[in-house]
JSON list of C-alpha atoms in Angstrom, two decimals:
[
{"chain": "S", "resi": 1, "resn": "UNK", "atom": "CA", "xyz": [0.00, 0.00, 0.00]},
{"chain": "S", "resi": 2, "resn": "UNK", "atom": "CA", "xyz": [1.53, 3.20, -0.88]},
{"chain": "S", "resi": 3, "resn": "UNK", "atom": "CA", "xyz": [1.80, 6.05, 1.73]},
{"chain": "S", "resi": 4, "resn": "UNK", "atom": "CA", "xyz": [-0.89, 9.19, 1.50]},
{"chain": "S", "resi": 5, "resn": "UNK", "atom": "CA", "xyz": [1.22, 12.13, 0.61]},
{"chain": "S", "resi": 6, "resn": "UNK", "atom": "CA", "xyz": [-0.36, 15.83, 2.10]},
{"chain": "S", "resi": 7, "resn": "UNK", "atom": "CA", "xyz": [-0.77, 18.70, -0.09]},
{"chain": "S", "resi": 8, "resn": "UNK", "atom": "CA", "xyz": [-0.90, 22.11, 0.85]},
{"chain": "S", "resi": 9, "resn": "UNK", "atom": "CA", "xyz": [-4.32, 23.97, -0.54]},
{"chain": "S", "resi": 10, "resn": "UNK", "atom": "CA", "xyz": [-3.11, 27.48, 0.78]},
{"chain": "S", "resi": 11, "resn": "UNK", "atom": "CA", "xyz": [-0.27, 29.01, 2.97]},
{"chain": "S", "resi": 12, "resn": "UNK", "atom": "CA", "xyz": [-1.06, 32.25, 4.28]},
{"chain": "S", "resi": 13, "resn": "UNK", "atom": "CA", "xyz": [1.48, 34.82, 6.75]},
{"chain": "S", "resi": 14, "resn": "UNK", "atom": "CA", "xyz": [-0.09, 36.94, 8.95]},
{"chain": "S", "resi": 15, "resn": "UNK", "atom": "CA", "xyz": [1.91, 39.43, 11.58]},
{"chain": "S", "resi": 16, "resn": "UNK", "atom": "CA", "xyz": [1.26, 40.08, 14.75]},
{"chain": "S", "resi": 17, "resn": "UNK", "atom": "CA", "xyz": [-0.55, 43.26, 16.00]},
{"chain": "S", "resi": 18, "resn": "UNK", "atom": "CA", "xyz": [1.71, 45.27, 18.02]},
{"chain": "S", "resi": 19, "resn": "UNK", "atom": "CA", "xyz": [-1.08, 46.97, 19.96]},
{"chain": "S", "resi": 20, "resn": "UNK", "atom": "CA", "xyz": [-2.16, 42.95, 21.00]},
{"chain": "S", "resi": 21, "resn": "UNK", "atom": "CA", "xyz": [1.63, 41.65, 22.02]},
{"chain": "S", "resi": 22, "resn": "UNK", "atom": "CA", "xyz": [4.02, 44.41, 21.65]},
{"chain": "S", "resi": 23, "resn": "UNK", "atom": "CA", "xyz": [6.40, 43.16, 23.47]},
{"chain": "S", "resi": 24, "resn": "UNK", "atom": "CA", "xyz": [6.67, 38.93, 23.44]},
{"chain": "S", "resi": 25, "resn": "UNK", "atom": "CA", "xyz": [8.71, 36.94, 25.31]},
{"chain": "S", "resi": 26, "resn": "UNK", "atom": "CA", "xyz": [11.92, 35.66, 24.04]},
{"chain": "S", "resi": 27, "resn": "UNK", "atom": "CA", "xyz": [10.47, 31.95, 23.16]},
{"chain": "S", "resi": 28, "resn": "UNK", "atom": "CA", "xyz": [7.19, 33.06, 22.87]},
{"chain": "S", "resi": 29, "resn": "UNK", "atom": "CA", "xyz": [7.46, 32.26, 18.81]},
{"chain": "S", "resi": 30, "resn": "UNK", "atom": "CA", "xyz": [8.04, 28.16, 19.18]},
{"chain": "S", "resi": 31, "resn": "UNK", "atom": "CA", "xyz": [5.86, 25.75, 17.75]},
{"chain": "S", "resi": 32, "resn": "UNK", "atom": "CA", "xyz": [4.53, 24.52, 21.00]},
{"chain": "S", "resi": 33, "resn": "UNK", "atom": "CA", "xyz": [3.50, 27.91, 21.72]},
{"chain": "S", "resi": 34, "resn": "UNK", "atom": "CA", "xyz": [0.47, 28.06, 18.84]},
{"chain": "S", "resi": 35, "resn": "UNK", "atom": "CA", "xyz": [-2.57, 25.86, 18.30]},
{"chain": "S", "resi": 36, "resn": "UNK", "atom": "CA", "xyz": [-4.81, 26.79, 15.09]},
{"chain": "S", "resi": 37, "resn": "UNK", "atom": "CA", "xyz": [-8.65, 25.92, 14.74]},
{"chain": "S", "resi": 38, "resn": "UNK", "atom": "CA", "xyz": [-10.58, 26.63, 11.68]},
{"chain": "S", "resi": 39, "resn": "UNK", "atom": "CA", "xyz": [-13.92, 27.64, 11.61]},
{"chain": "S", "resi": 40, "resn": "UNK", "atom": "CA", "xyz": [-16.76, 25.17, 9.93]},
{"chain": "S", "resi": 41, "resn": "UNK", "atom": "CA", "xyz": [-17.07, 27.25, 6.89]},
{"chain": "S", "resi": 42, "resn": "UNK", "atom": "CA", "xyz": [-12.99, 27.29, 6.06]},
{"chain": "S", "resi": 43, "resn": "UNK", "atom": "CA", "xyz": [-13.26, 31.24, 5.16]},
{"chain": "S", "resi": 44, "resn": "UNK", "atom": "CA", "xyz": [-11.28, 31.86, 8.51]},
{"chain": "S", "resi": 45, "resn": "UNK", "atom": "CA", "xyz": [-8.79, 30.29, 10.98]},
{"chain": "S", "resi": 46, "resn": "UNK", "atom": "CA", "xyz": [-7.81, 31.15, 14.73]},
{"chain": "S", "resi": 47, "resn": "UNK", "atom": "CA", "xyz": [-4.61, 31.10, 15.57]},
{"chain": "S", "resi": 48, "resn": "UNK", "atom": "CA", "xyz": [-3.88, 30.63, 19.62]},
{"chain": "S", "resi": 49, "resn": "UNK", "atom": "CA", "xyz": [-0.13, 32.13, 20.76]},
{"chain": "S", "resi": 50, "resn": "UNK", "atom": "CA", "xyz": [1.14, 31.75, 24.27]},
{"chain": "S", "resi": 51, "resn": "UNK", "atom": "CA", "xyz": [3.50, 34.86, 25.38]},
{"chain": "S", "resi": 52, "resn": "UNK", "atom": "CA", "xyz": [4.40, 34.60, 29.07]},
{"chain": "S", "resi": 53, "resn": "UNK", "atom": "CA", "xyz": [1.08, 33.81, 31.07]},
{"chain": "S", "resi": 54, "resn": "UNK", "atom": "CA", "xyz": [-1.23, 35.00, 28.16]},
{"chain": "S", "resi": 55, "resn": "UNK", "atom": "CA", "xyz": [-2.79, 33.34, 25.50]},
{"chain": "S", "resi": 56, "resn": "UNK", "atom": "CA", "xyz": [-3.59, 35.46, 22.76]},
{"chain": "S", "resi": 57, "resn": "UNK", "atom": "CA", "xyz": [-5.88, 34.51, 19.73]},
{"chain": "S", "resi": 58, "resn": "UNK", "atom": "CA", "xyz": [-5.71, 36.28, 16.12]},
{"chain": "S", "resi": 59, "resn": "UNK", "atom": "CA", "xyz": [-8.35, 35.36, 13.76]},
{"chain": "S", "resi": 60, "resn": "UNK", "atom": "CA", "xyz": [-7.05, 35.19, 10.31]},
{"chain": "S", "resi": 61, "resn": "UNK", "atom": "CA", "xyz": [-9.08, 35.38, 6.70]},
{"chain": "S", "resi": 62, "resn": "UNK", "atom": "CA", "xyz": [-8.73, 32.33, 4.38]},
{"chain": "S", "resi": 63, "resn": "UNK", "atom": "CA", "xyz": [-10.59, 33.66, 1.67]},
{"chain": "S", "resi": 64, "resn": "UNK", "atom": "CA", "xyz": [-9.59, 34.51, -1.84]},
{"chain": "S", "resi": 65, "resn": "UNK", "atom": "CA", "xyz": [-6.37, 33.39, -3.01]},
{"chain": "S", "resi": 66, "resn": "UNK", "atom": "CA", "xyz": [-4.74, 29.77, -3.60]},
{"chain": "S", "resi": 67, "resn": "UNK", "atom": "CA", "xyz": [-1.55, 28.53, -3.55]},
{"chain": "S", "resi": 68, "resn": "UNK", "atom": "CA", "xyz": [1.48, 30.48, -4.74]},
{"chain": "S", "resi": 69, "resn": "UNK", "atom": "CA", "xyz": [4.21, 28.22, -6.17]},
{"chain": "S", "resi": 70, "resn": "UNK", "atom": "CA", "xyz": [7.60, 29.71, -7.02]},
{"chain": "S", "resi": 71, "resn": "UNK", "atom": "CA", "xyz": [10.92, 28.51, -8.51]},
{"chain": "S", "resi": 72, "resn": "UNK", "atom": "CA", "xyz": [11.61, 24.47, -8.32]},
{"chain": "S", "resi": 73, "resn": "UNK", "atom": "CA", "xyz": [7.79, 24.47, -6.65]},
{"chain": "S", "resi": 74, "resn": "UNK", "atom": "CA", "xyz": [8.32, 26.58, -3.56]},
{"chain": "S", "resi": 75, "resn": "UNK", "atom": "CA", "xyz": [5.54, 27.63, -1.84]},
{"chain": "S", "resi": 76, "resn": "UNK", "atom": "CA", "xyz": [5.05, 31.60, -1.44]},
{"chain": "S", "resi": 77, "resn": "UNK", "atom": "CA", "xyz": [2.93, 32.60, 1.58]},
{"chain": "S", "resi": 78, "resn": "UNK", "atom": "CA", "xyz": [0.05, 34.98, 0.98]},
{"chain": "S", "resi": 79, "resn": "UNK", "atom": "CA", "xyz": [-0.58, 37.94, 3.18]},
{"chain": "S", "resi": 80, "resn": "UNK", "atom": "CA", "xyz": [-3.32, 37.27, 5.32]},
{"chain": "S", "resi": 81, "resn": "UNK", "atom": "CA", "xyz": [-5.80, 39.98, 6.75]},
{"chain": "S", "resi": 82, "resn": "UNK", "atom": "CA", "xyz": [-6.14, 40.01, 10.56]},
{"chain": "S", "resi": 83, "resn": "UNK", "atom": "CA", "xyz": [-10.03, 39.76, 10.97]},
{"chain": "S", "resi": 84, "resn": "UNK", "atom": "CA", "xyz": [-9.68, 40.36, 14.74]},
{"chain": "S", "resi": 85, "resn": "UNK", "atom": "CA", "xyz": [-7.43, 39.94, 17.64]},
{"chain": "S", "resi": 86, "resn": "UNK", "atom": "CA", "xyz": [-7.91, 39.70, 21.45]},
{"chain": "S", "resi": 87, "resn": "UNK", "atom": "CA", "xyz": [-6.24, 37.97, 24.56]},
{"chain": "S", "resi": 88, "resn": "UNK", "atom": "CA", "xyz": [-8.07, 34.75, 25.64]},
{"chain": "S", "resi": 89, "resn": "UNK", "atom": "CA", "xyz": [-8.34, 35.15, 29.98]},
{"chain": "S", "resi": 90, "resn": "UNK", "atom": "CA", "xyz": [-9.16, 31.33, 30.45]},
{"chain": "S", "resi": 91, "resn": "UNK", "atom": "CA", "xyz": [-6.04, 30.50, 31.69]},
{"chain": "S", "resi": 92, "resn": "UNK", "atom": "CA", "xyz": [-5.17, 31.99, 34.79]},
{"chain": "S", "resi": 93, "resn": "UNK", "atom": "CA", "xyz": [-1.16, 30.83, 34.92]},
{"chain": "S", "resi": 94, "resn": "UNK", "atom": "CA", "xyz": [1.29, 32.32, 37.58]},
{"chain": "S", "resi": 95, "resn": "UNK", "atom": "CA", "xyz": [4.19, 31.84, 35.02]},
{"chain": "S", "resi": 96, "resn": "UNK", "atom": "CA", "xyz": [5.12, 31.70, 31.65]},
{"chain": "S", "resi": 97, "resn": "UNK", "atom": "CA", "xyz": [3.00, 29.24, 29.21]},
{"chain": "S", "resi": 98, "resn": "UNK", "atom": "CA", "xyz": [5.01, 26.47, 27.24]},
{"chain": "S", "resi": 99, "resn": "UNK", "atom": "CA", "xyz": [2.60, 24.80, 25.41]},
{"chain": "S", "resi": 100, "resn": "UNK", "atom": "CA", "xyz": [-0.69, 25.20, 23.59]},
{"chain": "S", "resi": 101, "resn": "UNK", "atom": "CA", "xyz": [-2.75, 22.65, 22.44]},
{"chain": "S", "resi": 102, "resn": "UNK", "atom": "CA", "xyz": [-6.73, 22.29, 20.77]},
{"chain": "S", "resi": 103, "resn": "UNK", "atom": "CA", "xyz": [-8.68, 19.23, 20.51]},
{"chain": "S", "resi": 104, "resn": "UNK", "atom": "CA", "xyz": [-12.43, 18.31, 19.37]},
{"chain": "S", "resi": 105, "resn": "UNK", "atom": "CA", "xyz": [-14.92, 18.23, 22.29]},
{"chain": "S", "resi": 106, "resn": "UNK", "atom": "CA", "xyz": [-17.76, 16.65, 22.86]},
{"chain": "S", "resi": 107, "resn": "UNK", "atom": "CA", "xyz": [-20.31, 17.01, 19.39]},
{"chain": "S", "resi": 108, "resn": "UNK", "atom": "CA", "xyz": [-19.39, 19.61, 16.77]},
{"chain": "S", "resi": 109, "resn": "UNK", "atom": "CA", "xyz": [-19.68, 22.63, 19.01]},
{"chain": "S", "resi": 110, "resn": "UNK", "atom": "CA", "xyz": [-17.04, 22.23, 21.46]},
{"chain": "S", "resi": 111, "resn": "UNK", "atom": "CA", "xyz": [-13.37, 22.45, 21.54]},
{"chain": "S", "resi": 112, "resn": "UNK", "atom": "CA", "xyz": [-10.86, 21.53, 23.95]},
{"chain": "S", "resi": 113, "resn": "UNK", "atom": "CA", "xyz": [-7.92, 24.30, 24.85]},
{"chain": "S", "resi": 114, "resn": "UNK", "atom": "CA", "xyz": [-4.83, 23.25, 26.96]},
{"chain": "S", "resi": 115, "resn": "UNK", "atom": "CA", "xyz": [-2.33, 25.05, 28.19]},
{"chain": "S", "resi": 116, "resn": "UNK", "atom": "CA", "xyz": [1.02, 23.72, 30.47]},
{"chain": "S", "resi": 117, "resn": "UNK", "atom": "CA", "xyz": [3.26, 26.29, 32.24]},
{"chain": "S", "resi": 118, "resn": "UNK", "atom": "CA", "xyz": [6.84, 26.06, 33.46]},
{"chain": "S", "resi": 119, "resn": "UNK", "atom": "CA", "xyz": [5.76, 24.62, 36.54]},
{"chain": "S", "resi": 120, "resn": "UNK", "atom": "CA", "xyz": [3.75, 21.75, 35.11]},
{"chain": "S", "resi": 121, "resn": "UNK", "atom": "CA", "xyz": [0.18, 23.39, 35.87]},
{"chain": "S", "resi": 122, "resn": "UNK", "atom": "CA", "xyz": [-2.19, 22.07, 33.06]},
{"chain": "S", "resi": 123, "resn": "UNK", "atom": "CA", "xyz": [-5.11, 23.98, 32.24]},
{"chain": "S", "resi": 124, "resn": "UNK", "atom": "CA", "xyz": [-8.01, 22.37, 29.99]},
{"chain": "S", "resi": 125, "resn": "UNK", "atom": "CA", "xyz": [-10.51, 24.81, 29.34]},
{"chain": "S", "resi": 126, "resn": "UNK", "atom": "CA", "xyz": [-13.86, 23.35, 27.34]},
{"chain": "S", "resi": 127, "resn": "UNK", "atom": "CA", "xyz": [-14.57, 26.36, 24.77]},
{"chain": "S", "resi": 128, "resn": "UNK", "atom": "CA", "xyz": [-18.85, 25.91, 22.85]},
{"chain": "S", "resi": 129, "resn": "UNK", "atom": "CA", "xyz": [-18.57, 27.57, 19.85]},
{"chain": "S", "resi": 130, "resn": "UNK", "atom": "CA", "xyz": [-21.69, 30.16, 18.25]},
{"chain": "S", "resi": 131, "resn": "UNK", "atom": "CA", "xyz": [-23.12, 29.63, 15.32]},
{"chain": "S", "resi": 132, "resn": "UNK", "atom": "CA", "xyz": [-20.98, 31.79, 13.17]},
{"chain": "S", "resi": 133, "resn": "UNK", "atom": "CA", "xyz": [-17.82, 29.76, 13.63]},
{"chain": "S", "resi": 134, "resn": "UNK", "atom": "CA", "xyz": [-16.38, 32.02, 16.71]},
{"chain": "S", "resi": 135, "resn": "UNK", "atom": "CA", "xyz": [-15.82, 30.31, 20.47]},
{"chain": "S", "resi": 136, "resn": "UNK", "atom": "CA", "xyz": [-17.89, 31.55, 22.99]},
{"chain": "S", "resi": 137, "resn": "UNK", "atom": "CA", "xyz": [-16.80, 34.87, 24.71]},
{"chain": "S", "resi": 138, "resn": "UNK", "atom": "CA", "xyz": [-17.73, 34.48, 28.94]},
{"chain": "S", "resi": 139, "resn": "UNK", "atom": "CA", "xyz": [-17.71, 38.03, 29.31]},
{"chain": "S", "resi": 140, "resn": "UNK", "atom": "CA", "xyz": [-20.01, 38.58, 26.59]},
{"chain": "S", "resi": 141, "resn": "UNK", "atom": "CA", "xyz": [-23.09, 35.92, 27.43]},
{"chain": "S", "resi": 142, "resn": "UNK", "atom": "CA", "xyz": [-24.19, 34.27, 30.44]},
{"chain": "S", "resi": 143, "resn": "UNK", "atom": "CA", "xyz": [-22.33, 31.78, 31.62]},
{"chain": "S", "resi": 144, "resn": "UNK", "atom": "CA", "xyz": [-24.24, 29.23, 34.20]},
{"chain": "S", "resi": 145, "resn": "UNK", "atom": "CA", "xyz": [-20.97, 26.45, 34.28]},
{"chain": "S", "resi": 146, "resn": "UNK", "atom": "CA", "xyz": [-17.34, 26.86, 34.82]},
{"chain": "S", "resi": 147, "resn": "UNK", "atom": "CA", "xyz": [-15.78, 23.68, 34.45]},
{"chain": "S", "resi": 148, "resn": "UNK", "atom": "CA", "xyz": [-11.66, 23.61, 35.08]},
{"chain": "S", "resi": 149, "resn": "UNK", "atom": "CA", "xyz": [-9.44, 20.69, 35.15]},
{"chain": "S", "resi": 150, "resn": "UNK", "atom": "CA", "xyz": [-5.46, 21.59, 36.52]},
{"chain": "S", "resi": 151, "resn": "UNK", "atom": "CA", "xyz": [-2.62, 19.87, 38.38]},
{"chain": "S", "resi": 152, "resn": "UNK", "atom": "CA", "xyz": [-1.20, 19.80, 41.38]},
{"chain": "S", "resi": 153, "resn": "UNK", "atom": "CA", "xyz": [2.37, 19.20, 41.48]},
{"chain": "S", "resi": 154, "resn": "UNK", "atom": "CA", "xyz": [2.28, 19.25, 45.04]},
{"chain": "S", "resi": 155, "resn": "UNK", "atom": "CA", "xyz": [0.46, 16.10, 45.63]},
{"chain": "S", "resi": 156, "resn": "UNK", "atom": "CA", "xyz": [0.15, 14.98, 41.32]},
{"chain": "S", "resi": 157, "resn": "UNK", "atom": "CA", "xyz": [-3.39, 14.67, 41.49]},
{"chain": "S", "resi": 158, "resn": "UNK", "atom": "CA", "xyz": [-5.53, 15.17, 38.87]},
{"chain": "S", "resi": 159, "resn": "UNK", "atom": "CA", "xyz": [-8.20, 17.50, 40.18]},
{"chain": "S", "resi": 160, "resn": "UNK", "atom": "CA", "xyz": [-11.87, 18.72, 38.37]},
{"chain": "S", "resi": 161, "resn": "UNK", "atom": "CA", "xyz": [-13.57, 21.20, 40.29]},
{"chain": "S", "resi": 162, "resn": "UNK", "atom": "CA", "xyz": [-16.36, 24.27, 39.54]},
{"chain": "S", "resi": 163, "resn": "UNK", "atom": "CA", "xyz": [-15.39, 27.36, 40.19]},
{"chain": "S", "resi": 164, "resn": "UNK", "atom": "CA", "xyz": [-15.99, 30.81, 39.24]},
{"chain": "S", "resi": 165, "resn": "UNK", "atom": "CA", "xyz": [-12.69, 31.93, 39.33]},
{"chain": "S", "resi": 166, "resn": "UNK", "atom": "CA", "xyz": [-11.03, 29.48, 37.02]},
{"chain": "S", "resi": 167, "resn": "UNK", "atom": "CA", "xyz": [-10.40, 29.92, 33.25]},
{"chain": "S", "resi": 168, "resn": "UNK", "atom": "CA", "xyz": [-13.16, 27.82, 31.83]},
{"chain": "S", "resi": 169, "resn": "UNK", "atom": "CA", "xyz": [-16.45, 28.39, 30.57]},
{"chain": "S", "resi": 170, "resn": "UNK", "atom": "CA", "xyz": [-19.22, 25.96, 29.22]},
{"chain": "S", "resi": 171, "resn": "UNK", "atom": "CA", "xyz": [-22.15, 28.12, 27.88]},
{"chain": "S", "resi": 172, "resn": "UNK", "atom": "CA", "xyz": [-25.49, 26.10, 28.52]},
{"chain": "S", "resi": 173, "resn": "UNK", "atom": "CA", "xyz": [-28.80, 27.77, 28.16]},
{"chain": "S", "resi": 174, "resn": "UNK", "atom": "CA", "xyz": [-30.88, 28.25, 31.47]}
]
């Protein structure tokens, strides 16, 4: 059986706003540091970046132009128009974040958000997303659940507990 080869469809570069992370920290631009969703539709992508105890999230178009192949096949990023940008306050960390990781939740409206610090505390924040592709803001609707999963390296338990003054929020109506 012969191996599935990947193809990129588009490759798009997009810079960080200044006024959202003007000053990063010096690893803050490693690959463990980002975590990228896209939206149902494909017209836009989210892009997650960890910068000492922050997680900030750009939202980046993916509409219009294909691939751009130049000499011997090399692909040519596209500049990509910064749709929005905001910092995400789910994770409450003490120090800086190392990694950043998504996964699918539960259904089709719910993704998973993890974050690890320098000191081993894991944060797993369950995000819903809205019907127009964006995750749920908790400042912006009511929120009657806050779910938040971290670890203790004191005693390495694995603790779940509700609490208001954690990072995550599960919208549920009512």
């Amino acid at each position: 059986m012969r191996p599935t080869m990947l193809a990129a469809r588009s490759l798009r570069k997009a810079s960080i706003p200044p006024t959202l992370l003007s000053d990063p920290t010096p690893g803050s631009l490693q690959p463990t540091r980002l975590a990228v969703h896209v939206n149902g539709a494909g017209s836009s992508c989210s892009a997650y970046l960890a910068s000492g105890c922050r997680v900030y999230k750009i939202e980046i178009s993916m509409d219009g132009v294909m691939l751009s192949k130049g000499k011997e096949s090399l692909l040519i990023p596209d500049n990509a128009q910064v749709i929005s940008s905001s910092v995400v306050d789910r994770c409450p960390h003490q120090s800086e974040i190392q990694s950043v990781a998504f996964a699918e939740g539960e259904g089709d409206n719910c993704l998973i958000l993890g974050t690890v610090d320098s000191y081993g505390h894991l944060i797993v924040s369950r995000l819903d997303i809205v019907a127009d592709g964006t995750l749920l803001s908790c400042l912006q609707h009511g929120v009657n659940r806050i779910d938040m999963m971290k670890t203790h390296p004191d005693d390495g338990v694995f603790s779940s507990a509700k609490k208001r003054t954690c990072c995550v929020a599960i919208y549920s109506p009512f």
